[in-house]
Amino acid sequence: MMAPETKKLLLVGGKGMLAREVMARAPSHYIVTPVDLPEVDITDRDRLLATVEDLRPDVIVNCAAYTRVDRAESEPDLAMAVNGTAVAHLVAAALSVDAVLVQISTDYIFDGRKRNPYVETDLPSPKSVYGKTKLSGEKAITDSSLRKYFIIRTSWLFGPHGANFVETILRLAAEREELKIIADQVGSPTYTADLADAIFALLEISANPQSLDDSPWGLYHFANDGQCSWYDFACAIVEGARHHSLPVTARDIVPIRTEDYPLPAPRPANSVFDKSKYRRVTGCEIPAWQDSLQRYFSVRKQG
């Protein structure tokens, strides 16, 4: 069997939680170059294009984003510059060197009113500034002439190397006797290691298409298997903390409604994705969120 062809991958937002996992889990035939602020600012079109034309990557993976969901309500221009306009710059850069572009998107592009899991063909209807800017980034790709791309929508991301819900609950559970957690928002947690693997699964499938029309380019939903509320997730995290002998002061975890904990940005009540397209195209199994949470605890303990 022939060895896979070496691929140059430009990892944008290389200091972030997901990007660091992409770097760690890249197959050996990928040469990964991470870039991030202040050296490369994706809102600076000319500088970005110069960087891409100099490196001439085969693949660009964009892990850079404005993710401060509530602050985006008061900083819409900055959020749009990073999540929307800068993606158009990345499209231009990808076209200039004939690179594949991988864009990470979000469950916030939906309003959360659907009762069943969201499929890729469901009509987006974002209610928050963050969701609207991320949808603008998607449209910058789909409305362009770029054909070699993957847009991967994901939800409730957690993993090493960054702030996330798991770490927040571990900190609060060690500090407080009671935790009040929203129980009427449902979604699927996603472990960064599993999302990184999904990115490479799609890239590998696309490596040798019969033709552009036969390739798997396009939009995908990916999250860990199963669903839960934030309350369910918090309970599992605290249980895992006890199992791994982490400090737990919390005695009670109390379910509350969204209206009991008002925040500037509206959240979708239902963030559950249908992942059948990803399964069908890649043939890959998707780990259950409970199993991935336990893997995260093990990695965290080692690190």
Short mmCIF file of N, CA and C in Angstrom, two decimals, residues 144-250:
data_model
loop_
_atom_site.label_atom_id
_atom_site.label_comp_id
_atom_site.label_asym_id
_atom_site.label_seq_id
_atom_site.Cartn_x
_atom_site.Cartn_y
_atom_site.Cartn_z
N SER A 144 -19.90 31.73 -2.32
CA SER A 144 -18.69 31.99 -3.10
C SER A 144 -18.52 30.93 -4.20
N SER A 145 -17.44 31.06 -4.95
CA SER A 145 -17.14 30.06 -5.99
C SER A 145 -16.30 28.90 -5.44
N LEU A 146 -15.98 28.94 -4.15
CA LEU A 146 -15.21 27.86 -3.54
C LEU A 146 -16.06 26.59 -3.49
N ARG A 147 -15.50 25.49 -3.93
CA ARG A 147 -16.22 24.21 -3.91
C ARG A 147 -15.59 23.21 -2.97
N LYS A 148 -14.29 23.33 -2.73
CA LYS A 148 -13.60 22.38 -1.85
C LYS A 148 -13.63 22.91 -0.42
N TYR A 149 -14.72 22.62 0.28
CA TYR A 149 -14.85 23.10 1.65
C TYR A 149 -15.67 22.13 2.49
N PHE A 150 -15.45 22.20 3.79
CA PHE A 150 -16.31 21.56 4.78
C PHE A 150 -16.72 22.60 5.80
N ILE A 151 -18.00 22.74 6.02
CA ILE A 151 -18.53 23.51 7.14
C ILE A 151 -19.03 22.48 8.15
N ILE A 152 -18.46 22.49 9.34
CA ILE A 152 -18.83 21.51 10.37
C ILE A 152 -19.48 22.25 11.53
N ARG A 153 -20.78 22.06 11.68
CA ARG A 153 -21.48 22.64 12.82
C ARG A 153 -21.33 21.72 14.02
N THR A 154 -21.04 22.30 15.17
CA THR A 154 -20.87 21.51 16.38
C THR A 154 -21.52 22.21 17.56
N SER A 155 -21.51 21.59 18.72
CA SER A 155 -22.22 22.13 19.88
C SER A 155 -21.53 21.75 21.18
N TRP A 156 -21.67 22.60 22.17
CA TRP A 156 -21.30 22.32 23.56
C TRP A 156 -19.88 21.74 23.66
N LEU A 157 -18.92 22.45 23.11
CA LEU A 157 -17.56 21.95 22.99
C LEU A 157 -16.83 21.97 24.34
N PHE A 158 -16.13 20.89 24.63
CA PHE A 158 -15.29 20.83 25.83
C PHE A 158 -14.01 20.07 25.51
N GLY A 159 -12.96 20.36 26.27
CA GLY A 159 -11.69 19.69 26.06
C GLY A 159 -10.57 20.38 26.81
N PRO A 160 -9.37 19.80 26.76
CA PRO A 160 -8.22 20.44 27.41
C PRO A 160 -7.87 21.76 26.73
N HIS A 161 -7.06 22.53 27.39
CA HIS A 161 -6.44 23.73 26.80
C HIS A 161 -7.39 24.91 26.64
N GLY A 162 -8.52 24.92 27.33
CA GLY A 162 -9.39 26.08 27.17
C GLY A 162 -10.53 26.10 28.16
N ALA A 163 -11.18 27.27 28.28
CA ALA A 163 -12.34 27.42 29.14
C ALA A 163 -13.52 26.68 28.53
N ASN A 164 -14.26 25.95 29.35
CA ASN A 164 -15.43 25.22 28.86
C ASN A 164 -16.34 24.87 30.03
N PHE A 165 -17.52 24.35 29.73
CA PHE A 165 -18.54 24.07 30.74
C PHE A 165 -18.04 23.06 31.77
N VAL A 166 -17.29 22.06 31.34
CA VAL A 166 -16.80 21.04 32.28
C VAL A 166 -15.91 21.70 33.34
N GLU A 167 -14.99 22.52 32.91
CA GLU A 167 -14.09 23.17 33.86
C GLU A 167 -14.84 24.15 34.77
N THR A 168 -15.83 24.83 34.21
CA THR A 168 -16.63 25.74 35.03
C THR A 168 -17.36 24.99 36.13
N ILE A 169 -17.99 23.87 35.78
CA ILE A 169 -18.71 23.08 36.78
C ILE A 169 -17.76 22.49 37.81
N LEU A 170 -16.60 22.02 37.40
CA LEU A 170 -15.62 21.48 38.35
C LEU A 170 -15.20 22.56 39.35
N ARG A 171 -14.99 23.78 38.86
CA ARG A 171 -14.60 24.87 39.75
C ARG A 171 -15.73 25.23 40.71
N LEU A 172 -16.95 25.36 40.20
CA LEU A 172 -18.08 25.73 41.05
C LEU A 172 -18.41 24.62 42.05
N ALA A 173 -18.30 23.37 41.61
CA ALA A 173 -18.61 22.25 42.50
C ALA A 173 -17.63 22.16 43.65
N ALA A 174 -16.41 22.66 43.45
CA ALA A 174 -15.41 22.67 44.52
C ALA A 174 -15.60 23.85 45.46
N GLU A 175 -16.29 24.89 44.97
CA GLU A 175 -16.44 26.13 45.76
C GLU A 175 -17.77 26.24 46.49
N ARG A 176 -18.84 25.66 45.92
CA ARG A 176 -20.19 25.91 46.43
C ARG A 176 -20.88 24.62 46.89
N GLU A 177 -21.82 24.79 47.79
CA GLU A 177 -22.59 23.64 48.26
C GLU A 177 -23.81 23.37 47.37
N GLU A 178 -24.26 24.39 46.64
CA GLU A 178 -25.41 24.22 45.76
C GLU A 178 -25.11 24.81 44.39
N LEU A 179 -25.48 24.07 43.36
CA LEU A 179 -25.36 24.55 41.99
C LEU A 179 -26.75 24.61 41.37
N LYS A 180 -27.07 25.70 40.71
CA LYS A 180 -28.33 25.84 39.99
C LYS A 180 -28.02 25.82 38.49
N ILE A 181 -28.55 24.81 37.79
CA ILE A 181 -28.18 24.59 36.40
C ILE A 181 -29.42 24.49 35.53
N ILE A 182 -29.38 25.12 34.38
CA ILE A 182 -30.52 25.15 33.46
C ILE A 182 -30.84 23.74 32.95
N ALA A 183 -32.12 23.39 33.03
CA ALA A 183 -32.54 22.03 32.67
C ALA A 183 -33.47 21.99 31.46
N ASP A 184 -33.81 23.14 30.88
CA ASP A 184 -34.73 23.14 29.74
C ASP A 184 -34.06 23.51 28.42
N GLN A 185 -32.74 23.41 28.37
CA GLN A 185 -31.99 23.49 27.11
C GLN A 185 -31.32 22.15 26.89
N VAL A 186 -31.54 21.57 25.72
CA VAL A 186 -31.06 20.22 25.43
C VAL A 186 -30.11 20.25 24.24
N GLY A 187 -29.02 19.50 24.35
CA GLY A 187 -28.06 19.44 23.26
C GLY A 187 -27.16 18.23 23.40
N SER A 188 -26.05 18.27 22.69
CA SER A 188 -25.08 17.17 22.72
C SER A 188 -23.69 17.74 22.99
N PRO A 189 -23.08 17.40 24.13
CA PRO A 189 -21.69 17.81 24.36
C PRO A 189 -20.78 17.24 23.29
N THR A 190 -19.69 17.95 23.00
CA THR A 190 -18.73 17.50 21.98
C THR A 190 -17.31 17.64 22.52
N TYR A 191 -16.61 16.53 22.54
CA TYR A 191 -15.23 16.49 23.00
C TYR A 191 -14.32 16.93 21.86
N THR A 192 -13.41 17.85 22.12
CA THR A 192 -12.55 18.40 21.07
C THR A 192 -11.76 17.31 20.35
N ALA A 193 -11.34 16.27 21.05
CA ALA A 193 -10.59 15.18 20.41
C ALA A 193 -11.44 14.49 19.36
N ASP A 194 -12.73 14.30 19.65
CA ASP A 194 -13.62 13.63 18.70
C ASP A 194 -13.92 14.52 17.50
N LEU A 195 -14.06 15.83 17.74
CA LEU A 195 -14.27 16.75 16.62
C LEU A 195 -13.03 16.83 15.74
N ALA A 196 -11.85 16.84 16.35
CA ALA A 196 -10.61 16.83 15.57
C ALA A 196 -10.54 15.59 14.70
N ASP A 197 -10.89 14.44 15.26
CA ASP A 197 -10.89 13.20 14.47
C ASP A 197 -11.90 13.28 13.32
N ALA A 198 -13.04 13.91 13.58
CA ALA A 198 -14.06 14.06 12.54
C ALA A 198 -13.56 14.93 11.39
N ILE A 199 -12.83 15.98 11.72
CA ILE A 199 -12.25 16.85 10.68
C ILE A 199 -11.35 16.03 9.76
N PHE A 200 -10.48 15.24 10.36
CA PHE A 200 -9.55 14.45 9.55
C PHE A 200 -10.25 13.31 8.82
N ALA A 201 -11.30 12.76 9.40
CA ALA A 201 -12.06 11.72 8.70
C ALA A 201 -12.63 12.27 7.40
N LEU A 202 -13.18 13.48 7.45
CA LEU A 202 -13.73 14.09 6.24
C LEU A 202 -12.63 14.46 5.25
N LEU A 203 -11.53 14.97 5.75
CA LEU A 203 -10.42 15.32 4.86
C LEU A 203 -9.86 14.08 4.16
N GLU A 204 -9.77 12.98 4.88
CA GLU A 204 -9.23 11.75 4.28
C GLU A 204 -10.18 11.19 3.22
N ILE A 205 -11.48 11.27 3.48
CA ILE A 205 -12.46 10.80 2.49
C ILE A 205 -12.37 11.63 1.21
N SER A 206 -12.05 12.92 1.38
CA SER A 206 -12.01 13.83 0.23
C SER A 206 -10.68 13.81 -0.51
N ALA A 207 -9.71 13.06 0.00
CA ALA A 207 -8.35 13.13 -0.54
C ALA A 207 -8.25 12.67 -1.99
N ASN A 208 -9.02 11.64 -2.34
CA ASN A 208 -8.93 11.08 -3.69
C ASN A 208 -10.30 10.87 -4.32
N PRO A 209 -11.06 11.95 -4.50
CA PRO A 209 -12.38 11.77 -5.11
C PRO A 209 -12.26 11.42 -6.59
N GLN A 210 -13.25 10.68 -7.08
CA GLN A 210 -13.28 10.36 -8.51
C GLN A 210 -13.40 11.63 -9.34
N SER A 211 -14.21 12.55 -8.84
CA SER A 211 -14.35 13.86 -9.49
C SER A 211 -14.87 14.83 -8.44
N LEU A 212 -14.89 16.11 -8.77
CA LEU A 212 -15.37 17.11 -7.82
C LEU A 212 -16.82 16.84 -7.44
N ASP A 213 -17.61 16.35 -8.40
CA ASP A 213 -19.02 16.08 -8.14
C ASP A 213 -19.21 14.88 -7.20
N ASP A 214 -18.26 13.95 -7.20
CA ASP A 214 -18.36 12.77 -6.36
C ASP A 214 -17.80 12.99 -4.95
N SER A 215 -17.16 14.11 -4.74
CA SER A 215 -16.50 14.36 -3.46
C SER A 215 -17.53 14.71 -2.38
N PRO A 216 -17.12 14.57 -1.12
CA PRO A 216 -18.07 14.79 -0.03
C PRO A 216 -18.12 16.23 0.49
N TRP A 217 -17.66 17.19 -0.31
CA TRP A 217 -17.63 18.59 0.16
C TRP A 217 -19.00 19.04 0.64
N GLY A 218 -19.00 19.99 1.58
CA GLY A 218 -20.26 20.59 1.99
C GLY A 218 -20.41 20.75 3.49
N LEU A 219 -21.65 20.71 3.92
CA LEU A 219 -22.05 21.02 5.29
C LEU A 219 -22.33 19.74 6.07
N TYR A 220 -21.82 19.69 7.30
CA TYR A 220 -22.01 18.53 8.17
C TYR A 220 -22.35 18.96 9.59
N HIS A 221 -23.15 18.14 10.24
CA HIS A 221 -23.39 18.29 11.67
C HIS A 221 -22.58 17.23 12.42
N PHE A 222 -21.88 17.67 13.46
CA PHE A 222 -21.11 16.71 14.26
C PHE A 222 -21.14 17.11 15.73
N ALA A 223 -21.48 16.16 16.57
CA ALA A 223 -21.39 16.28 18.02
C ALA A 223 -21.27 14.86 18.54
N ASN A 224 -20.96 14.73 19.82
CA ASN A 224 -20.94 13.38 20.38
C ASN A 224 -22.35 12.80 20.39
N ASP A 225 -22.42 11.47 20.43
CA ASP A 225 -23.71 10.79 20.36
C ASP A 225 -24.48 10.96 21.67
N GLY A 226 -25.80 10.97 21.54
CA GLY A 226 -26.65 11.14 22.71
C GLY A 226 -26.99 12.58 22.95
N GLN A 227 -27.88 12.82 23.90
CA GLN A 227 -28.28 14.19 24.22
C GLN A 227 -28.54 14.31 25.71
N CYS A 228 -28.53 15.54 26.18
CA CYS A 228 -28.77 15.81 27.60
C CYS A 228 -29.08 17.28 27.78
N SER A 229 -29.53 17.64 28.95
CA SER A 229 -29.68 19.05 29.30
C SER A 229 -28.39 19.52 29.97
N TRP A 230 -28.25 20.82 30.13
CA TRP A 230 -27.09 21.33 30.88
C TRP A 230 -27.09 20.77 32.30
N TYR A 231 -28.27 20.61 32.87
CA TYR A 231 -28.39 20.02 34.21
C TYR A 231 -27.86 18.58 34.22
N ASP A 232 -28.30 17.77 33.24
CA ASP A 232 -27.82 16.39 33.14
C ASP A 232 -26.29 16.36 32.99
N PHE A 233 -25.79 17.24 32.16
CA PHE A 233 -24.35 17.31 31.90
C PHE A 233 -23.61 17.66 33.19
N ALA A 234 -24.13 18.64 33.92
CA ALA A 234 -23.49 19.04 35.18
C ALA A 234 -23.49 17.89 36.19
N CYS A 235 -24.59 17.16 36.27
CA CYS A 235 -24.66 16.02 37.20
C CYS A 235 -23.60 14.98 36.84
N ALA A 236 -23.44 14.70 35.55
CA ALA A 236 -22.44 13.73 35.10
C ALA A 236 -21.03 14.22 35.41
N ILE A 237 -20.80 15.52 35.27
CA ILE A 237 -19.48 16.09 35.55
C ILE A 237 -19.15 15.96 37.04
N VAL A 238 -20.10 16.28 37.90
CA VAL A 238 -19.86 16.18 39.34
C VAL A 238 -19.66 14.72 39.75
N GLU A 239 -20.44 13.83 39.17
CA GLU A 239 -20.26 12.40 39.45
C GLU A 239 -18.86 11.95 39.01
N GLY A 240 -18.43 12.42 37.84
CA GLY A 240 -17.09 12.09 37.36
C GLY A 240 -16.00 12.66 38.25
N ALA A 241 -16.24 13.86 38.77
CA ALA A 241 -15.27 14.47 39.67
C ALA A 241 -15.09 13.62 40.93
N ARG A 242 -16.20 13.15 41.47
CA ARG A 242 -16.12 12.30 42.67
C ARG A 242 -15.38 11.00 42.35
N HIS A 243 -15.70 10.42 41.21
CA HIS A 243 -15.08 9.15 40.81
C HIS A 243 -13.57 9.30 40.65
N HIS A 244 -13.14 10.47 40.18
CA HIS A 244 -11.71 10.71 39.95
C HIS A 244 -11.06 11.43 41.13
N SER A 245 -11.75 11.44 42.28
CA SER A 245 -11.21 12.00 43.53
C SER A 245 -10.84 13.47 43.43
N LEU A 246 -11.62 14.21 42.66
CA LEU A 246 -11.44 15.65 42.58
C LEU A 246 -12.26 16.31 43.69
N PRO A 247 -11.87 17.51 44.13
CA PRO A 247 -12.59 18.16 45.23
C PRO A 247 -14.03 18.51 44.85
N VAL A 248 -14.99 18.07 45.66
CA VAL A 248 -16.41 18.37 45.43
C VAL A 248 -17.03 18.81 46.75
N THR A 249 -17.45 20.06 46.79
CA THR A 249 -18.16 20.61 47.95
C THR A 249 -19.66 20.55 47.74
N ALA A 250 -20.09 20.61 46.48
CA ALA A 250 -21.52 20.69 46.15
C ALA A 250 -22.28 19.47 46.67
#
